[in-house]
Coordinates of C-alpha atoms and ligand atoms in Angstrom, one line a residue:
X1057 CA -14.5 13.6 -6.9
X1058 CA -15.3 10.9 -9.5
X1059 CA -18.7 9.6 -10.3
X1060 CA -20.4 6.8 -12.3
X1061 CA -23.8 7.5 -13.8
X1062 CA -25.9 4.5 -14.8
X1063 CA -27.5 5.2 -18.2
X1064 CA -27.6 1.8 -19.8
X1065 CA -31.2 0.8 -19.2
X1066 CA -33.7 0.2 -21.9
X1067 CA -36.2 2.6 -20.4
X1068 CA -39.2 0.4 -21.3
X1069 CA -41.7 2.4 -19.2
X1070 CA -41.1 5.4 -21.4
X1071 CA -41.7 3.6 -24.7
X1072 CA -42.4 4.6 -27.4
X1073 CA -40.1 7.7 -26.7
X1074 CA -37.2 5.4 -25.8
X1075 CA -37.4 3.4 -29.0
X1076 CA -35.4 6.0 -30.7
X1077 CA -33.7 7.9 -27.8
X1078 CA -32.2 6.4 -24.7
X1079 CA -34.0 7.7 -21.6
X1080 CA -31.3 10.0 -20.3
X1081 CA -31.0 11.7 -23.7
X1082 CA -34.7 12.6 -23.7
X1083 CA -35.2 16.3 -23.4
X1084 CA -36.4 17.8 -20.1
X1085 CA -37.7 21.3 -21.0
X1086 CA -34.6 22.6 -22.8
X1087 CA -31.8 20.0 -22.4
X1088 CA -31.2 16.3 -22.2
X1089 CA -32.0 14.6 -18.8
X1090 CA -28.4 13.6 -18.3
X1091 CA -27.3 17.3 -18.2
X1092 CA -29.4 17.9 -15.0
X1093 CA -27.8 14.8 -13.4
X1094 CA -24.3 16.0 -14.3
X1095 CA -25.1 19.5 -13.0
X1096 CA -26.2 18.1 -9.6
X1097 CA -22.9 16.2 -9.3
X1098 CA -20.9 19.2 -10.4
X1099 CA -22.5 21.3 -7.7
X1100 CA -21.4 18.7 -5.2
X1101 CA -17.8 18.8 -6.3
X1102 CA -17.6 16.1 -9.0
X1103 CA -15.1 16.8 -11.8
X1104 CA -15.0 13.5 -13.7
X1105 CA -17.9 11.4 -14.7
X1106 CA -18.0 7.9 -16.3
X1107 CA -21.2 7.1 -18.1
X1108 CA -22.1 3.4 -17.7
X1109 CA -23.6 2.8 -21.1
X1110 CA -25.3 0.1 -23.0
X1111 CA -28.6 0.7 -24.9
X1112 CA -28.0 3.2 -27.7
X1113 CA -24.6 4.3 -26.4
X1114 CA -23.7 6.0 -29.7
X1115 CA -26.3 8.8 -29.1
X1116 CA -24.4 9.8 -25.9
X1117 CA -21.1 9.9 -27.7
X1118 CA -22.6 11.9 -30.5
X1119 CA -24.1 14.5 -28.1
X1120 CA -20.8 15.1 -26.3
X1121 CA -18.2 14.6 -29.0
X1122 CA -15.5 16.4 -27.0
X1123 CA -16.4 14.3 -23.9
X1124 CA -17.3 17.3 -21.8
X1125 CA -20.8 18.0 -20.4
X1126 CA -21.5 21.1 -18.4
X1127 CA -17.8 21.6 -17.8
X1128 CA -17.4 18.1 -16.4
X1129 CA -15.1 15.6 -18.2
X1130 CA -16.8 12.5 -19.4
X1131 CA -15.6 9.0 -20.1
X1132 CA -17.6 6.2 -21.6
X1133 CA -17.8 2.5 -20.4
X1134 CA -19.9 0.4 -22.7
X1135 CA -21.1 -3.0 -21.4
X1136 CA -21.0 -5.8 -23.8
X1137 CA -24.4 -6.8 -22.4
X1138 CA -26.6 -5.3 -19.6
X1139 CA -25.0 -6.1 -16.2
X1140 CA -27.7 -4.6 -14.0
X1141 CA -27.1 -1.8 -11.5
X1142 CA -24.1 -3.2 -9.5
X1143 CA -22.6 -5.0 -12.5
X1144 CA -22.6 -1.8 -14.4
X1145 CA -21.0 0.2 -11.6
X1146 CA -18.2 -2.4 -11.4
X1147 CA -17.7 -2.5 -15.1
X1148 CA -17.6 1.3 -15.4
X1149 CA -15.4 1.9 -12.3
X1150 CA -12.9 -0.8 -13.6
X1151 CA -12.9 0.9 -17.0
X1152 CA -12.2 4.3 -15.5
X1153 CA -9.5 2.9 -13.2
X1154 CA -11.3 4.1 -10.0
X1155 CA -9.5 3.1 -6.9
X1156 CA -10.8 5.6 -4.4
X1157 CA -14.2 6.3 -2.9
X1158 CA -16.6 7.5 -5.6
X1159 CA -20.2 8.4 -6.3
X1160 CA -22.6 6.3 -8.2
X1161 CA -26.0 7.6 -9.3
X1162 CA -29.0 6.5 -11.3
X1163 CA -29.2 8.5 -14.4
X1164 CA -32.9 8.9 -14.3
X1165 CA -33.2 10.8 -11.0
X1166 CA -33.6 14.6 -11.0
X1167 CA -32.6 15.9 -7.6
X1168 CA -31.1 18.7 -5.6
X1169 CA -29.7 16.2 -3.0
X1170 CA -26.4 17.7 -1.7
X1171 CA -23.9 15.1 -2.7
X1172 CA -21.1 17.0 -0.9
X1173 CA -22.7 16.5 2.5
X1174 CA -23.4 12.8 1.6
X1175 CA -19.7 12.5 0.9
X1176 CA -18.8 14.3 4.2
X1177 CA -21.0 12.0 6.2
X1178 CA -19.5 8.9 4.5
X1179 CA -16.1 10.0 5.6
X1180 CA -17.3 10.6 9.2
X1181 CA -18.8 7.2 9.7
X1182 CA -16.3 5.1 7.9
X1183 CA -19.1 3.3 6.1
X1184 CA -18.6 0.9 3.2
X1185 CA -21.3 2.7 1.4
X1186 CA -23.6 5.7 2.1
X1187 CA -26.9 6.2 0.3
X1188 CA -29.1 9.3 0.1
X1189 CA -32.7 8.8 1.2
X1190 CA -35.8 10.7 0.1
X1191 CA -39.3 10.6 1.5
X1192 CA -42.1 9.4 -0.7
X1193 CA -45.9 9.0 -0.3
X1194 CA -46.0 5.4 -1.6
X1195 CA -42.7 3.5 -0.9
X1196 CA -43.8 0.3 -2.6
X1197 CA -42.1 1.2 -5.9
X1198 CA -38.8 1.8 -4.3
X1199 CA -36.1 0.4 -2.0
X1200 CA -37.3 1.1 1.5
X1201 CA -34.6 1.9 4.0
X1202 CA -35.1 1.9 7.8
X1203 CA -32.2 3.4 9.8
X1204 CA -31.2 3.9 13.4
X1205 CA -31.2 7.6 14.7
X1206 CA -27.5 8.1 13.6
X1207 CA -28.3 6.9 10.0
X1208 CA -27.0 3.3 10.2
X1209 CA -29.1 1.3 7.8
X1210 CA -31.1 -1.5 9.5
X1211 CA -32.7 -3.1 6.4
X1212 CA -33.0 -2.7 2.6
X1213 CA -36.3 -3.9 1.4
X1214 CA -36.7 -3.5 -2.4
X1215 CA -40.3 -2.8 -3.6
X1216 CA -42.2 -4.1 -0.5
X1217 CA -46.0 -4.3 -0.4
X1218 CA -47.3 -0.9 0.7
X1219 CA -48.6 -2.1 4.0
X1220 CA -45.3 -3.9 4.8
X1221 CA -43.0 -0.9 4.3
X1222 CA -41.6 0.1 7.7
X1223 CA -40.8 3.7 6.6
X1224 CA -41.5 6.2 3.8
X1225 CA -37.7 6.9 3.4
X1226 CA -36.5 5.3 0.3
X1227 CA -33.3 4.8 -1.7
X1228 CA -32.8 8.0 -3.8
X1229 CA -30.4 6.4 -6.2
X1230 CA -27.3 8.4 -5.1
X1231 CA -24.5 6.6 -3.4
X1232 CA -20.9 7.0 -2.1
X1233 CA -19.1 3.7 -2.4
X1234 CA -15.7 2.5 -1.1
X1235 CA -13.7 0.9 -3.9
X1236 CA -13.4 -2.4 -2.0
X1237 CA -17.0 -3.0 -2.7
X1238 CA -16.2 -3.4 -6.4
X1239 CA -14.3 -6.6 -5.7
X1240 CA -17.4 -8.2 -4.1
X1241 CA -19.5 -7.7 -7.2
X1242 CA -19.2 -10.7 -9.5
X1243 CA -17.9 -9.6 -12.9
X1244 CA -19.4 -10.6 -16.2
X1245 CA -22.9 -11.3 -14.9
X1246 CA -26.0 -9.3 -13.9
X1247 CA -25.8 -8.1 -10.3
X1248 CA -28.3 -5.8 -8.7
X1249 CA -27.0 -3.2 -6.2
X1250 CA -30.5 -3.0 -4.6
X1251 CA -31.2 -6.7 -4.3
X1252 CA -27.7 -8.1 -3.7
X1253 CA -25.1 -5.6 -2.7
X1254 CA -27.0 -3.3 -0.3
X1255 CA -28.7 -6.2 1.7
X1256 CA -25.3 -7.9 2.2
X1257 CA -23.8 -4.6 3.4
X1258 CA -26.7 -4.2 5.9
X1259 CA -25.9 -7.7 7.2
X1260 CA -22.3 -6.5 7.9
X1261 CA -23.5 -3.2 9.4
X1262 CA -21.5 -1.3 6.7
X1263 CA -24.3 0.6 5.1
X1264 CA -25.2 4.2 6.2
X1265 CA -27.7 6.7 4.9
X1266 CA -28.4 10.4 4.9
X1267 CA -32.0 11.7 4.8
X1268 CA -32.6 14.5 2.4
X1269 CA -35.6 16.8 2.1
X1270 CA -34.3 18.3 -1.2
X1271 CA -36.2 18.1 -4.5
X1272 CA -36.2 14.5 -5.9
X1273 CA -38.1 12.8 -8.7
X1274 CA -37.5 9.5 -10.4
X1275 CA -38.2 10.5 -14.0
X1276 CA -38.5 7.0 -15.4
X1277 CA -42.3 6.8 -15.9
X1278 CA -44.7 8.7 -18.2
X1279 CA -46.3 10.6 -15.3
X1280 CA -43.0 11.6 -13.7
X1281 CA -41.5 12.5 -17.1
X1282 CA -44.4 15.0 -17.4
X1283 CA -44.3 16.0 -13.7
X1284 CA -40.6 16.8 -13.6
X1285 CA -41.0 19.2 -16.5
X1286 CA -44.1 20.9 -15.0
X1287 CA -42.1 21.3 -11.8
X1288 CA -39.4 23.2 -13.6
X1289 CA -41.7 25.6 -15.4
X1290 CA -43.8 26.0 -12.2
X1291 CA -40.7 27.0 -10.3
X1292 CA -41.1 24.1 -7.8
X1293 CA -37.4 23.5 -8.2
X1294 CA -35.7 26.9 -8.2
X1295 CA -36.5 29.8 -10.5
X1296 CA -39.3 29.0 -13.0
X1297 CA -38.0 28.0 -16.5
X1298 CA -39.7 29.2 -19.7
X1299 CA -41.9 26.4 -21.0
X1300 CA -42.1 27.6 -24.6
X1301 CA -38.9 27.5 -26.6
X1302 CA -37.9 30.7 -28.3
X1303 CA -38.4 29.3 -31.8
X1304 CA -41.6 27.4 -31.1
X1305 CA -44.6 28.7 -33.1
X1306 CA -47.7 29.2 -30.9
X1307 CA -50.5 30.9 -32.8
X1308 CA -52.0 33.9 -31.0
X1309 CA -55.4 32.1 -31.0
X1310 CA -53.9 28.9 -29.5
X1311 CA -54.1 28.2 -25.7
X1312 CA -51.0 26.9 -24.1
X1313 CA -51.5 26.3 -20.4
X1314 CA -48.8 25.0 -18.1
X1315 CA -47.1 23.1 -20.8
X1316 CA -43.7 22.7 -22.4
X1317 CA -43.5 23.4 -26.1
X1318 CA -40.0 22.5 -27.4
X1319 CA -37.8 23.8 -30.2
X1320 CA -39.4 24.0 -33.6
X1321 CA -42.8 22.7 -32.4
X1322 CA -46.0 24.5 -33.5
X1323 CA -49.5 24.9 -32.0
X1324 CA -52.1 26.2 -34.4
X1325 CA -55.1 28.5 -33.9
X1326 CA -57.9 27.1 -31.7
X1327 CA -55.7 24.3 -30.4
X1328 CA -55.3 23.8 -26.7
X1329 CA -52.2 22.3 -24.9
X1330 CA -52.7 21.8 -21.2
X1331 CA -50.3 20.1 -18.6
X1332 CA -48.5 18.5 -21.5
X1333 CA -45.1 18.1 -23.2
X1334 CA -44.9 19.0 -26.9
X1335 CA -41.5 17.8 -28.1
X1336 CA -39.2 19.2 -30.8
X1337 CA -40.8 19.8 -34.1
X1338 CA -44.2 18.3 -33.2
X1339 CA -47.3 20.0 -34.7
X1340 CA -50.6 20.4 -33.1
X1341 CA -53.1 21.3 -35.8
X1342 CA -56.2 23.6 -35.5
X1343 CA -58.7 23.0 -32.8
X1344 CA -56.8 19.9 -31.5
X1345 CA -56.6 19.3 -27.7
X1346 CA -53.6 17.9 -25.9
X1347 CA -54.2 17.4 -22.2
X1348 CA -51.8 15.7 -19.7
X1349 CA -49.9 13.9 -22.4
X1350 CA -46.6 13.8 -24.3
X1351 CA -46.4 14.4 -28.0
X1352 CA -43.1 13.0 -29.3
X1353 CA -40.6 14.7 -31.6
X1354 CA -41.9 15.4 -35.1
X1355 CA -45.4 13.9 -34.3
X1356 CA -48.5 15.5 -35.7
X1357 CA -51.9 15.8 -34.1
X1358 CA -54.5 16.3 -36.7
X1359 CA -57.2 19.0 -36.8
X1360 CA -59.7 18.6 -34.0
X1361 CA -58.1 15.4 -32.6
X1362 CA -57.9 14.9 -28.8
X1363 CA -55.0 13.4 -27.0
X1364 CA -55.6 13.0 -23.3
X1365 CA -55.1 11.0 -20.1
X1366 CA -51.3 10.5 -20.1
X1367 CA -51.1 9.3 -23.7
X1368 CA -47.7 9.2 -25.4
X1369 CA -47.5 9.8 -29.1
X1370 CA -44.2 8.4 -30.5
X1371 CA -41.6 9.9 -32.7
X1372 CA -43.0 11.3 -36.0
X1373 CA -46.4 9.5 -35.5
X1374 CA -49.5 11.2 -36.9
X1375 CA -52.9 11.2 -35.2
X1376 CA -55.6 11.7 -37.8
X1377 CA -58.0 14.6 -37.7
X1378 CA -60.8 14.2 -35.3
X1379 CA -59.4 11.1 -33.6
X1380 CA -59.6 10.5 -29.8
X1381 CA -56.5 9.1 -28.0
X1382 CA -57.0 8.6 -24.3
X1383 CA -54.5 7.0 -22.0
X1384 CA -52.7 5.2 -24.8
X1385 CA -49.2 4.8 -26.2
X1386 CA -49.0 5.1 -30.0
X1387 CA -47.7 3.0 -31.6
X1388 CA -48.8 0.5 -29.0
X1389 CA -46.5 -2.2 -30.3
X1390 CA -43.4 -0.2 -29.2
Ligands
GTP1080 P1 -37.4 0.6 -17.3 O1 -37.1 -0.4 -18.4 O2 -38.5 1.5 -17.7 O3 -37.5 0.0 -16.0 O4 -36.1 1.6 -17.2 P2 -34.5 1.3 -17.0 O5 -34.1 0.3 -18.0 O6 -33.8 2.6 -17.1 O7 -34.4 0.6 -15.6 P3 -34.4 1.4 -14.2 O8 -35.2 2.6 -14.2 O9 -34.7 0.4 -13.1 O10 -32.8 1.7 -14.0 C1 -32.3 2.6 -13.1 C2 -31.1 3.3 -13.7 O11 -30.1 2.3 -13.9 C3 -31.3 4.0 -15.0 O12 -30.5 5.1 -15.0 C4 -30.9 2.9 -16.0 O13 -30.4 3.6 -17.2 C5 -29.7 2.2 -15.3 N1 -29.6 0.8 -15.7 C6 -30.5 -0.2 -15.4 N2 -30.0 -1.4 -15.8 C7 -28.7 -1.1 -16.3 C8 -27.7 -1.9 -16.9 O14 -27.8 -3.2 -17.0 N3 -26.5 -1.3 -17.3 C9 -26.4 0.0 -17.1 N4 -25.2 0.6 -17.6 N5 -27.3 0.8 -16.6 C10 -28.5 0.3 -16.2

């Protein structure tokens, strides 16, 4: 099976972290986000992946110089300009010479959705496209997808008002597509798969869906970037992963509670890190507090400073001793 992974977005909601690193190259506990996505596809039987690249594409090439990720062979399709979700799928599939049914996935979804059974269902129904659905509490941020009892899609409503959503089952960002669909996507301009392609397939009764109760999180926001990592160390998604990297330096008088401390990071005596992500090489000085926040790579939190309330401190930024940062992104201009 072949797959296209969309990884060309600007990741604006995760700024300032995405100013230097594209979203899918941001680390999630111990490896870049993209590696979890590739692993999920590999488990479902995918052996060749094309990355639909745009923003900071060179960092992907540099990370996988032999074009192999988790044993799956990679190819790269770099858009001359952002073509949006459907435009990017077409561009990448054309570049890879795909002429058979294939998978397309959003690169910022961490999930255990069984892509193999999605594929099987697609073959059974003869659909033009089959999408995985996941159930969420608040569907208003997503593409809401009502179906009939067999899974035929009855509507595709992108980001409706909460009280207008007919169901809590939403687009999980994992699709099987027939190659014929590619010809219907205009080339060379932005085309949205959610706003243009899927609604037109619904009108032709060609879109089917499979509901999945498997783990799923859209990791594109600060709160979900933190949550996805806490889920991994809490063991919500399989065996619990270690939160503190082997070469991180956590003083014996520091308190690290339900947090990720990545490679080369340091937490000094008297400092507290709680429900937080301390990225590579970041330093938390004495008596500082980091609570429910993200400290970017190489950043430094000065003695006695407090970083709380889903703050994000960018790459190599210093927060001075004793300062209070609450619910902010620094630098705020990013
Ligand atoms: P925000 O700016 O925070 O909304 O993030 P984003 O740019 O990643 O957008 P969004 O989360 O809506 O994108 C969903 C997926 O599609 C992500 O994996 C993006 O990398 C990808 N994506 C979005 N637009 C494009 C595009 O124009 N080209 C390519 N290749 N990928 C895209």
